[in-house]
Coordinates of C-alpha atoms and ligand atoms in Angstrom, one line a residue:
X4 CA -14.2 24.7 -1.0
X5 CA -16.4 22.2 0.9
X6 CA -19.4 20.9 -1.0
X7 CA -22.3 19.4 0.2
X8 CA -21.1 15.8 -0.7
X9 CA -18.2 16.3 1.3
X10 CA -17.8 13.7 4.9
X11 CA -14.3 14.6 6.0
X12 CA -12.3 18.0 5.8
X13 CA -9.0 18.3 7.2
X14 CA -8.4 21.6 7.6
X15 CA -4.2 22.8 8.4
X16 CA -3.9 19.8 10.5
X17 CA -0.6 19.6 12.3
X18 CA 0.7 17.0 14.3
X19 CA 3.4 16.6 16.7
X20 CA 4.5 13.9 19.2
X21 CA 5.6 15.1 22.7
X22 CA 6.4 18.9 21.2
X23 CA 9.2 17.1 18.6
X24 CA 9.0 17.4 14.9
X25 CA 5.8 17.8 13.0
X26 CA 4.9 14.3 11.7
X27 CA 2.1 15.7 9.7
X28 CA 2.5 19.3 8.5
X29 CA -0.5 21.5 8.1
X30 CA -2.6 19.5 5.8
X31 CA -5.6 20.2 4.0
X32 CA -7.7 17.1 2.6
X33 CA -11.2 17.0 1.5
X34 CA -12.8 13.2 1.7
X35 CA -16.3 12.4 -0.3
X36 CA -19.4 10.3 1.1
X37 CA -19.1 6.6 -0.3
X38 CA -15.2 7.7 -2.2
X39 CA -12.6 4.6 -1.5
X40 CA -9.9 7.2 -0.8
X41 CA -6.4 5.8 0.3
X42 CA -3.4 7.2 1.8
X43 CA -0.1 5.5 0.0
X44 CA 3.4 6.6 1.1
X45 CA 6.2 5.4 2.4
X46 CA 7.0 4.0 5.9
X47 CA 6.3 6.6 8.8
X48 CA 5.2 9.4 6.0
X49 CA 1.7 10.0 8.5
X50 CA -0.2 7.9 7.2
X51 CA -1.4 5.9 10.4
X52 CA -1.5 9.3 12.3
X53 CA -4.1 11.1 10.1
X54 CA -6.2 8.0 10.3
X55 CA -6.0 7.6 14.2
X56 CA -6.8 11.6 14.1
X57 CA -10.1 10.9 11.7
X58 CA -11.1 7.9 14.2
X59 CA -10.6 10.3 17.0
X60 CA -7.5 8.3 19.3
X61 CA -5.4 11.4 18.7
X62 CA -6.1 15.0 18.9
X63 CA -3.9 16.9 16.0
X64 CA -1.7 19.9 17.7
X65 CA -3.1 22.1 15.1
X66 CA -6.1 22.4 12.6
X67 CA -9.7 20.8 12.7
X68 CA -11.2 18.0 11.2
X69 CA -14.9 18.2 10.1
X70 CA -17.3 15.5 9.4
X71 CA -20.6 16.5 7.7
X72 CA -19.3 19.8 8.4
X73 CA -19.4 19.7 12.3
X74 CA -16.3 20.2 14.5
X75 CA -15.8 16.6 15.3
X76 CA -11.9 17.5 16.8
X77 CA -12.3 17.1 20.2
X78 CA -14.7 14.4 20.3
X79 CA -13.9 10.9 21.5
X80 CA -14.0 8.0 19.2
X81 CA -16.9 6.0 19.9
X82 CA -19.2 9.1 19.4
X83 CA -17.9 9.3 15.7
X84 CA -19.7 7.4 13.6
X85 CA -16.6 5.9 12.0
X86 CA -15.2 2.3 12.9
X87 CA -11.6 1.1 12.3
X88 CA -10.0 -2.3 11.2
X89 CA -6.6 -2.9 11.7
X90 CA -3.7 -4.5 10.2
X91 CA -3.9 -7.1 13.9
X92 CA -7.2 -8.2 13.4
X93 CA -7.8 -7.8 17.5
X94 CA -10.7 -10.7 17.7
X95 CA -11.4 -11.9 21.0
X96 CA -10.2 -16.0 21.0
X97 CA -12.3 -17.2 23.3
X98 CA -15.5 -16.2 22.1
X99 CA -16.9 -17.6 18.8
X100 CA -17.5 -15.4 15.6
X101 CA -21.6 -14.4 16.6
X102 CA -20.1 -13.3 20.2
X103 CA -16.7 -11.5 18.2
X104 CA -19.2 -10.0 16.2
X105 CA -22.3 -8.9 18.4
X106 CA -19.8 -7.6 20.8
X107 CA -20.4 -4.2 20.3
X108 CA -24.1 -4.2 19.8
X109 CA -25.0 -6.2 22.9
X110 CA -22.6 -3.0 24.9
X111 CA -25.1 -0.9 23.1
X112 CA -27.8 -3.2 24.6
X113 CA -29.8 -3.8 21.3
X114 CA -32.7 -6.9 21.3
X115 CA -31.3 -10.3 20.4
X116 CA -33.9 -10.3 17.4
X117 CA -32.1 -7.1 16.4
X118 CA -28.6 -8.6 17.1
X119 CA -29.0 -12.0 15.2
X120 CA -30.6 -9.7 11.9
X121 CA -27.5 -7.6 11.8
X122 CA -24.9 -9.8 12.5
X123 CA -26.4 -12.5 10.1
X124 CA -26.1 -10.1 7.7
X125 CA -22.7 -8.6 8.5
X126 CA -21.2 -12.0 8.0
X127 CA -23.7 -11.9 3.8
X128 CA -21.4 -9.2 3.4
X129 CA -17.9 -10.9 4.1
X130 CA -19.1 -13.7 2.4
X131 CA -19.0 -16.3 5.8
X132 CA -22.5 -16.8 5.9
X133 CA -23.0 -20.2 8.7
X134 CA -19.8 -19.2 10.5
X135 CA -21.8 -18.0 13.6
X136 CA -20.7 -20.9 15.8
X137 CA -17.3 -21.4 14.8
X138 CA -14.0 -20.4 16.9
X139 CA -11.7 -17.8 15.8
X140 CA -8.7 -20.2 16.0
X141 CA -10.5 -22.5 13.3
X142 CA -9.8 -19.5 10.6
X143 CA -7.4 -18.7 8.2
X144 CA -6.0 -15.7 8.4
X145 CA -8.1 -14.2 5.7
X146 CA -11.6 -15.3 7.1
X147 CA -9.9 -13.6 10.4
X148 CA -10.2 -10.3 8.3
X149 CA -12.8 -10.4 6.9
X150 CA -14.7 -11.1 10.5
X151 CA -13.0 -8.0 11.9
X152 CA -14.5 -6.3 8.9
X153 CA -17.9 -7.3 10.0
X154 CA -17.2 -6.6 13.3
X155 CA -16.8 -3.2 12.3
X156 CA -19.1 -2.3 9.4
X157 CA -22.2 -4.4 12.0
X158 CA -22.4 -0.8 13.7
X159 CA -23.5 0.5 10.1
X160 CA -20.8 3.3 10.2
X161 CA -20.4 6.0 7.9
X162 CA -16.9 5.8 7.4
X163 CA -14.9 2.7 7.7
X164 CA -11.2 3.1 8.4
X165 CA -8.8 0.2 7.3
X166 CA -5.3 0.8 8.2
X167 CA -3.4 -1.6 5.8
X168 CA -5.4 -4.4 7.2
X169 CA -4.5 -7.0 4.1
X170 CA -0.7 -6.1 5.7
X171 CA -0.2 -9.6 7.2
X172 CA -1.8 -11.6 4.6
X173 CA 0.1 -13.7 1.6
X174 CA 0.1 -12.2 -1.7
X175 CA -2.4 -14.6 -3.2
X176 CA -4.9 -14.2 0.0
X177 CA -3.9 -10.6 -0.2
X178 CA -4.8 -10.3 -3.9
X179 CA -8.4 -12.3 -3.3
X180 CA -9.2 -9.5 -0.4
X181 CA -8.5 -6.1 -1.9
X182 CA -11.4 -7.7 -4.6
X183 CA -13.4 -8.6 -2.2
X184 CA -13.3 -5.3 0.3
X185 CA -13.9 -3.3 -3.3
X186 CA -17.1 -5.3 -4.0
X187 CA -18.4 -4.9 0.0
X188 CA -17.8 -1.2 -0.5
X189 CA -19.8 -1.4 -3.6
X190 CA -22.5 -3.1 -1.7
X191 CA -22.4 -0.9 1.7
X192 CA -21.7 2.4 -0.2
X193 CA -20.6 3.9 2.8
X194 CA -17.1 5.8 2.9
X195 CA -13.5 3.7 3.2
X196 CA -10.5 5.6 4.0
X197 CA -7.8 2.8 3.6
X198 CA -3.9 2.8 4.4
X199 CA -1.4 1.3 2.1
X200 CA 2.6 1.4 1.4
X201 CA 1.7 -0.5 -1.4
X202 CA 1.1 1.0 -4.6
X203 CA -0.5 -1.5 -6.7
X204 CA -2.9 -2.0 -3.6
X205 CA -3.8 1.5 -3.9
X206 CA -4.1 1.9 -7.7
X207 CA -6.3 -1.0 -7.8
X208 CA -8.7 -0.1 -5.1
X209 CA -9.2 3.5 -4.8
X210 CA -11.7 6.1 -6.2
X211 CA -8.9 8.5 -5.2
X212 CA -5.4 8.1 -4.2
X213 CA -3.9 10.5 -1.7
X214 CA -0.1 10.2 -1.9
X215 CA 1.6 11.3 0.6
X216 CA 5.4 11.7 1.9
X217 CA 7.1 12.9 5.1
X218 CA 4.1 14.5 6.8
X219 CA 3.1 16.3 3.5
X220 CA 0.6 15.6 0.5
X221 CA 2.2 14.9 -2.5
X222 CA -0.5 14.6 -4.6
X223 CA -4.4 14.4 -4.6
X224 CA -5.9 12.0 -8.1
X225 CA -7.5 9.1 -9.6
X226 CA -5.0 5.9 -9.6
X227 CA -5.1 7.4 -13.5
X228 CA -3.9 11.1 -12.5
X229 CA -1.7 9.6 -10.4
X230 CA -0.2 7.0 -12.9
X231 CA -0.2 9.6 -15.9
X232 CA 0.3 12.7 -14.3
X233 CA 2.7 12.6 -11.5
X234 CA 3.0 16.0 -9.7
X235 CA 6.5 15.2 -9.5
X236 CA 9.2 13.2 -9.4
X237 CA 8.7 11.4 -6.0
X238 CA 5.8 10.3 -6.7
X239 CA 6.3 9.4 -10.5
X240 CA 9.3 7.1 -8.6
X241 CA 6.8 5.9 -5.9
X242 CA 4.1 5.0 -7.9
X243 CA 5.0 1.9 -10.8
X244 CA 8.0 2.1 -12.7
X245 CA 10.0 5.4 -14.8
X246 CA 12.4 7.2 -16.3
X247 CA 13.4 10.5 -14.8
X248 CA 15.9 13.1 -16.0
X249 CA 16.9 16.2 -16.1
X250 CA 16.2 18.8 -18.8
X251 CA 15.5 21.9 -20.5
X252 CA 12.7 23.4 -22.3
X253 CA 13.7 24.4 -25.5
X254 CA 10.7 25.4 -27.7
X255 CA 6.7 25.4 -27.9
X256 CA 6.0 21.7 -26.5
X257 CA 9.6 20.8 -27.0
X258 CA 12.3 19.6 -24.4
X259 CA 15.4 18.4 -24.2
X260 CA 17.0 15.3 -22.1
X261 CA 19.6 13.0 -22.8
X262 CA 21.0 14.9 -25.6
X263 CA 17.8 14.9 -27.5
X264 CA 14.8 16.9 -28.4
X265 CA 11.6 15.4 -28.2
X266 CA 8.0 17.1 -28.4
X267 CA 5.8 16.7 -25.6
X268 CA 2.1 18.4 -24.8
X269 CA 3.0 20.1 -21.7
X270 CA 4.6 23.7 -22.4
X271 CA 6.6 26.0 -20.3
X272 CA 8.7 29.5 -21.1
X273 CA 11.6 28.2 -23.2
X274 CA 14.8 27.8 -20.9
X275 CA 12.7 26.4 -18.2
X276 CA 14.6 23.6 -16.1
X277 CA 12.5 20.6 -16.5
X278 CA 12.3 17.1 -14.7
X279 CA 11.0 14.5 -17.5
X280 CA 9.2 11.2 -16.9
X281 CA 8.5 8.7 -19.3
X282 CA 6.8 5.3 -18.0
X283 CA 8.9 2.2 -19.5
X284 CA 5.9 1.4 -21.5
X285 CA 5.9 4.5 -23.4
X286 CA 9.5 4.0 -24.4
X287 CA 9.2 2.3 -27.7
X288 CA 11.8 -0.4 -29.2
X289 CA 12.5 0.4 -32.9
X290 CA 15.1 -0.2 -35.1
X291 CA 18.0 1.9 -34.7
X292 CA 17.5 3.7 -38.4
X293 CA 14.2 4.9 -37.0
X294 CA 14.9 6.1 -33.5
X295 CA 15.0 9.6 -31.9
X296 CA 17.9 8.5 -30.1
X297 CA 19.8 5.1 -30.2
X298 CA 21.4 2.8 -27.7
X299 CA 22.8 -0.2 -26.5
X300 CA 20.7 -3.3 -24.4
X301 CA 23.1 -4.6 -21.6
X302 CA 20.2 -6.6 -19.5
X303 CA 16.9 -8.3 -20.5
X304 CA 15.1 -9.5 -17.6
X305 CA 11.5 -11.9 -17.4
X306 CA 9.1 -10.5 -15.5
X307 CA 6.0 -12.9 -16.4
X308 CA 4.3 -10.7 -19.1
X309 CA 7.3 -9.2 -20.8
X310 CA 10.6 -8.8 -21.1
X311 CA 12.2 -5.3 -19.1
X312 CA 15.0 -4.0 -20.8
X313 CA 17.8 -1.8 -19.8
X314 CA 19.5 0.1 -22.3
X315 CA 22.4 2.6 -22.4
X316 CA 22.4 6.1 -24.4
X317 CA 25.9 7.5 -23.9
X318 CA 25.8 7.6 -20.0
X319 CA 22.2 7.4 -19.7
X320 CA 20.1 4.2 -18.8
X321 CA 16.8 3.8 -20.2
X322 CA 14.1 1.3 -19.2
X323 CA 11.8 -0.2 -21.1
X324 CA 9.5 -3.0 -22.1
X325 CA 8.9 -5.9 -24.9
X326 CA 7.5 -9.2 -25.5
X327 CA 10.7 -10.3 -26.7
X328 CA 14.0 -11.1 -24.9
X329 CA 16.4 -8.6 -26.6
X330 CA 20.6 -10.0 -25.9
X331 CA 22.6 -8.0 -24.4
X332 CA 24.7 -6.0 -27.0
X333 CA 21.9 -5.3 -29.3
X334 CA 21.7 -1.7 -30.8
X335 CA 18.3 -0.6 -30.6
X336 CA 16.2 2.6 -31.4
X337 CA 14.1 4.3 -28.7
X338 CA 11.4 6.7 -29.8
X339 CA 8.7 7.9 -26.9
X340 CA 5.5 9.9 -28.3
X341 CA 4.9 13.3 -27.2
X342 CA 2.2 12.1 -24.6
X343 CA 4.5 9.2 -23.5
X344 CA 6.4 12.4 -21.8
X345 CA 5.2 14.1 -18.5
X346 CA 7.3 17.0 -18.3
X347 CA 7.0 19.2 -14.3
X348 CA 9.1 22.5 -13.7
X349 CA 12.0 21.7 -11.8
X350 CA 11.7 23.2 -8.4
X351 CA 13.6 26.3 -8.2
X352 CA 12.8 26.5 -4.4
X353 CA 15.8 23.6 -3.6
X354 CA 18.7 24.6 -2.2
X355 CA 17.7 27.8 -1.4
X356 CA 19.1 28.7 2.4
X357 CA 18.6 32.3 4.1
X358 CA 21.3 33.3 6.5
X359 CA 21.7 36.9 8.2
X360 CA 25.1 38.5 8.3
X361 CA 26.5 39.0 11.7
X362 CA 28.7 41.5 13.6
X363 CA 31.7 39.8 12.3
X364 CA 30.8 39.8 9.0
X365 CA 30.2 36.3 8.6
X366 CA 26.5 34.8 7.3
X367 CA 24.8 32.6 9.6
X368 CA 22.6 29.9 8.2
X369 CA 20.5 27.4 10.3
X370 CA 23.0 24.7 10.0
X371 CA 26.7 26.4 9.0
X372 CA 28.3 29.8 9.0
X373 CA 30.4 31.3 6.0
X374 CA 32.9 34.0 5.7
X375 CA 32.7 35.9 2.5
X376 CA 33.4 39.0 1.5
X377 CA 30.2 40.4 2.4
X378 CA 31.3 44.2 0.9
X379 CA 30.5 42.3 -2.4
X380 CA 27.0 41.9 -2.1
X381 CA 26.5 45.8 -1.7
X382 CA 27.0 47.9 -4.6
X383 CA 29.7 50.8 -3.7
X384 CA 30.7 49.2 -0.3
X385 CA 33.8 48.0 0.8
X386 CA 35.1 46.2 4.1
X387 CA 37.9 48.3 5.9
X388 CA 39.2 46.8 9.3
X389 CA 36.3 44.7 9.7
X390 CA 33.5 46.6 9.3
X391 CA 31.7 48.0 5.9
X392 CA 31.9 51.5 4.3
X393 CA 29.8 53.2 1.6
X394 CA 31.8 55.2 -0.8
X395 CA 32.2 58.2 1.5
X396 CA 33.7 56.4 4.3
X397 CA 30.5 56.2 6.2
X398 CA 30.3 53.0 8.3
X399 CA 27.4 50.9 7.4
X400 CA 25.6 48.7 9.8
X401 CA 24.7 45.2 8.0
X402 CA 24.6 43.2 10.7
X403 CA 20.9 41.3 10.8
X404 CA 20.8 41.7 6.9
X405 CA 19.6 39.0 5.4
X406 CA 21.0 36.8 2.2
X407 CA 19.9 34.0 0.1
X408 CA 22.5 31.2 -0.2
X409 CA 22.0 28.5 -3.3
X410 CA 23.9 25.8 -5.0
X411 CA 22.7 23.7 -8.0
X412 CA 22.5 20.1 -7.0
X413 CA 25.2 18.7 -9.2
X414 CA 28.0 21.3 -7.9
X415 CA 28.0 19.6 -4.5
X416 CA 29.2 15.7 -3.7
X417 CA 28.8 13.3 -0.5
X418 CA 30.9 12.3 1.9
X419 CA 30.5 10.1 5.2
X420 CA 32.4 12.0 7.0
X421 CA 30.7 14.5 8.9
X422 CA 33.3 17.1 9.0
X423 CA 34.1 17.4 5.3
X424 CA 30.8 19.2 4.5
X425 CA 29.3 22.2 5.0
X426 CA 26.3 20.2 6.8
X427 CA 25.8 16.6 7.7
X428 CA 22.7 15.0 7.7
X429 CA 20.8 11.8 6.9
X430 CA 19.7 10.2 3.2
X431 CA 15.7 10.2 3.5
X432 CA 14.8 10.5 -0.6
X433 CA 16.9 8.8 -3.7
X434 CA 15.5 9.0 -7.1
X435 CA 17.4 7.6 -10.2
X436 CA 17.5 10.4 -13.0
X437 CA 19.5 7.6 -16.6
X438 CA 22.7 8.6 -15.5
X439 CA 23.0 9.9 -11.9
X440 CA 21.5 9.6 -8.3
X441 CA 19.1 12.8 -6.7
X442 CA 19.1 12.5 -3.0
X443 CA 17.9 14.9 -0.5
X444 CA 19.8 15.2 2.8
X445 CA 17.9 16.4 5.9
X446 CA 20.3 18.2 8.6
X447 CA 19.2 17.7 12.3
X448 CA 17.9 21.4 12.0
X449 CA 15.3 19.8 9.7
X450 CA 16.8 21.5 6.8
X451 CA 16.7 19.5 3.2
X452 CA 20.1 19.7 0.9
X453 CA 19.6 18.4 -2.6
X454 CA 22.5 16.6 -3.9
X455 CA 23.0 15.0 -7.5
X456 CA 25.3 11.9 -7.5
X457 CA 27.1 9.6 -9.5
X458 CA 27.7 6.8 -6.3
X459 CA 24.9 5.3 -5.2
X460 CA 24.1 5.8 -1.9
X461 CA 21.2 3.7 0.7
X462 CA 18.5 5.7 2.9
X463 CA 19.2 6.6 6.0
X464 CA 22.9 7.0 5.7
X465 CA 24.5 9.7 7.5
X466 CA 27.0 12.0 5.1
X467 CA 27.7 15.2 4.4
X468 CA 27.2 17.8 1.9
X469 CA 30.6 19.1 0.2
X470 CA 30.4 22.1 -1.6
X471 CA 32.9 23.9 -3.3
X472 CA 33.0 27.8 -2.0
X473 CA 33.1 29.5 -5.2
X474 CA 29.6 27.3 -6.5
X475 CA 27.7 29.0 -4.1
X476 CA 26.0 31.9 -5.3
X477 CA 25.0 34.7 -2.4
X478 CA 22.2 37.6 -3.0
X479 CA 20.8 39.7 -0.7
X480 CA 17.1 39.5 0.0
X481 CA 15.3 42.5 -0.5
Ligands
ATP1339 P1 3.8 2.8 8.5 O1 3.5 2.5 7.1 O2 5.2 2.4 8.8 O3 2.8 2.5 9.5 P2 2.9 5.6 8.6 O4 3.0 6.4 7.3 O5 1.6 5.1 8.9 O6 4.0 4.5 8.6 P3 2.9 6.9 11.1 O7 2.6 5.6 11.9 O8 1.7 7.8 11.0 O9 3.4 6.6 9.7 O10 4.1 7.6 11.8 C1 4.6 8.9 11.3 C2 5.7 9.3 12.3 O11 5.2 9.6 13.5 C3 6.8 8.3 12.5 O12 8.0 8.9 12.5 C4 6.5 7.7 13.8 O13 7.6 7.3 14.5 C5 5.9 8.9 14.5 N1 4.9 8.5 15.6 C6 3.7 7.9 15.4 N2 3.1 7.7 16.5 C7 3.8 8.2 17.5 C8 3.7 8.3 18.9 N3 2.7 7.8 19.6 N4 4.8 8.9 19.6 C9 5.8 9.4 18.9 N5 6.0 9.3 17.6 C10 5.0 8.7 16.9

């Protein structure tokens, strides 16, 4: 529900490009006066399109978006009060940095007086006091930024967007920036909506971190929610480093992965397929004696503040951390505390496919067709020259009957080439679970295929899903 300290609702926002696939899928996001919110997800996830709809240079297909609580859709962007700074910063090179700056307000025909105060004070707040009279070419790149900035908060907006505009900066510059646009927020308290693919950008900036993949929210949180409490495995793998596998709940608070039990403080019914993270930091290094579970170091690699260590359990890779090199070969225990685990149900809605028998007795699904015997799904039915009877003889009509198809992930395998599967498609998620690969296929009929792997497997290849007949399991719905 929209409060009163609400600036921006999104409200089943759709967007598509030219009538072709939805790039953002009927979204719902709330944004706070003064929050630092920022949208983090991968390449082409929507990120840039749900800002461009919030500054108004594109209209969504669907939904509304509401600022202050007025219907702000259909208006153009220089009546919003919002202002946007890009990743190009777009200065004009042939004027100096008063005229790059003042730009807008002499348009809106304010007094010089007026114009000198604000823009004297726009450049206070990027910290380039004295650079009135200086040429845009004389700049580094970062002092570039930070003018664009003051070009855009100088018309006193209440909502700044920033679409990843410390992008084409060098880490060190970059680093010096996202301080400094933290403190001028501070200072303007006005509201930033910032774009990132970077996720230490985002955790470090942000009152609230919307994370986001393939058109959708993933999740909605503090950079600690976020960090602690992944919603689920995509994001746990987006955001920093971790272990993900498979597993099984097996009591009150206690789970079971890689052959172990552990105890762990989220709880669901026993039997409940689980997806477990644990952060490499929360993986502690013991001696073997005193370990839940024990295994083998084969790589120890510097990374500046410690030491990240890989570690096999039967087939099952572990990472973790230490301040000291461990050799390859050494036998180590690995014990994780209960709140070291974050334990989400495993979504039973994957691989789920609904297909409608046809006048041939076959089941059509969006992207293949099987033939079954489809008198096997009734109880008391059989098929007699091609069509089904019920145990008096009576012909049955099931044609336009719906069934649910499913296959666990691990039943199927990849191939690249198209025709050995029941569907081809292209790679667009891999997640690492100790001892296998998770990918998700999408078919051109935008239907996803989750596949568990032992090969690995790059994004964006095109294979296809093989899977044997009997592992499918087929139920009639309803
Ligand atoms: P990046 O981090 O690479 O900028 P992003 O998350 O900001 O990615 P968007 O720029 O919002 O992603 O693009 C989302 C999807 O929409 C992409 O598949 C992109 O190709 C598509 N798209 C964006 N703008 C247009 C357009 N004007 N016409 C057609 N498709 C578009």
């Amino acid at each position: 529900m929209t409060d009163n300290n609400t600036i921006i609702e999104l409200k089943s926002i759709s967007k598509s490009f030219d009538g072709a696939t939805m790039v953002i899928d009927n979204l719902n996001l709330e944004i706070k006066k003064g929050e630092f919110v920022t949208l983090l997800g991968p390449s082409g996830c929507g990120k840039t399109t749900i800002l461009r709809m919030i500054g108004g240079f594109e209209t969504p297909t669907k939904g509304q978006i509401f600022l202050d609580g007025q219907d702000i859709s259909k208006l153009p962007p220089n009546k919003r009060p919002i202002n946007t700074v890009f990743q190009k910063y777009a200065l004009f090179p042939s004027m100096n940095i008063y005229d790059n700056i003042a730009f807008g307000l002499k348009i809106k025909k304010l007094d010089k007086k007026t114009i000198d105060e604000k823009v004297k004070r726009a450049l206070e707040i990027v910290d380039l006091e004295g650079f009135e009279k200086r040429g845009v070419a004389t700049l580094s790149g970062g002092q570039q930024q930070r003018i664009a900035i003051a070009r855009a908060i100088v018309n006193e907006p209440e909502i700044l967007l920033l679409d990843e505009p410390l992008g084409a900066l060098d880490y060190k510059m970059r680093k010096e920036m996202q301080l400094e646009l933290k403190e001028m927020h501070r200072e303007l308290g006005i509201t930033f909506i910032f774009v990132t693919h970077d996720q230490e950008e985002a955790l470090t900036m942000s009152d609230k971190i919307v994370v986001m993949a393939d058109g959708k929210i993933q999740q909605v949180g503090t950079p600690e929610e976020i960090y602690d409490t992944p919603s689920n495995v995509f994001v746990a793998d987006f955001i920093g480093e971790s272990n993900i596998f498979n597993g099984k709940m097996t009591g009150s608070g206690k789970v079971r992965f890689c052959d172990t039990e552990f105890e762990c403080v989220d709880d669901y019914p026993v039997g409940t397929k689980i997806e477990a993270m644990v952060r490499p930091e929360n993986v502690h290094l013991v001696p073997p004696a005193e370990g839940m579970l024990t295994g083998e170091v084969y790589s120890s690699i510097f990374k500046g503040i410690y030491y990240e260590i890989l570690i096999m359990h039967g087939k099952n890779e572990f990472t973790a951390q230490s301040q000291k090199e461990i050799p390859a070969g050494t036998e180590v225990g690995i014990s994780i505390d209960p709140d070291g685990i974050h334990v989400v149900p495993y979504n039973i809605n994957k691989n789920h496919y609904t297909g409608i028998i046809d006048d041939e007795l076959k089941i059509r699904f969006v992207d293949f067709s099987v033939k079954i015997d489809v008198a096997k799904l009734f109880d008391g039915v059989t098929e007699k020259d091609g069509v089904l009877c019920d145990s008096k003889g009576e012909v049955i009509d099931t044609e336009g009957v719906k069934v649910d198809a499913y296959f666990e992930p691990g039943v199927a395998d990849l191939s690249d080439s198209p025709e050995d599967g029941i569907v081809a498609g292209h790679i667009i998620s891999i997640i690492y679970k100790g001892d296998h690969y998770s990918y998700i296929v999408r078919s051109r009929n935008d239907k996803d295929y989750y596949v568990d792997d032992d090969w690995l497997w790059n994004i964006g290849d095109y294979v296809s899903v093989i899977v044997p007949e009997d592992k499918i399991e087929y139920k009639l719905i309803g």
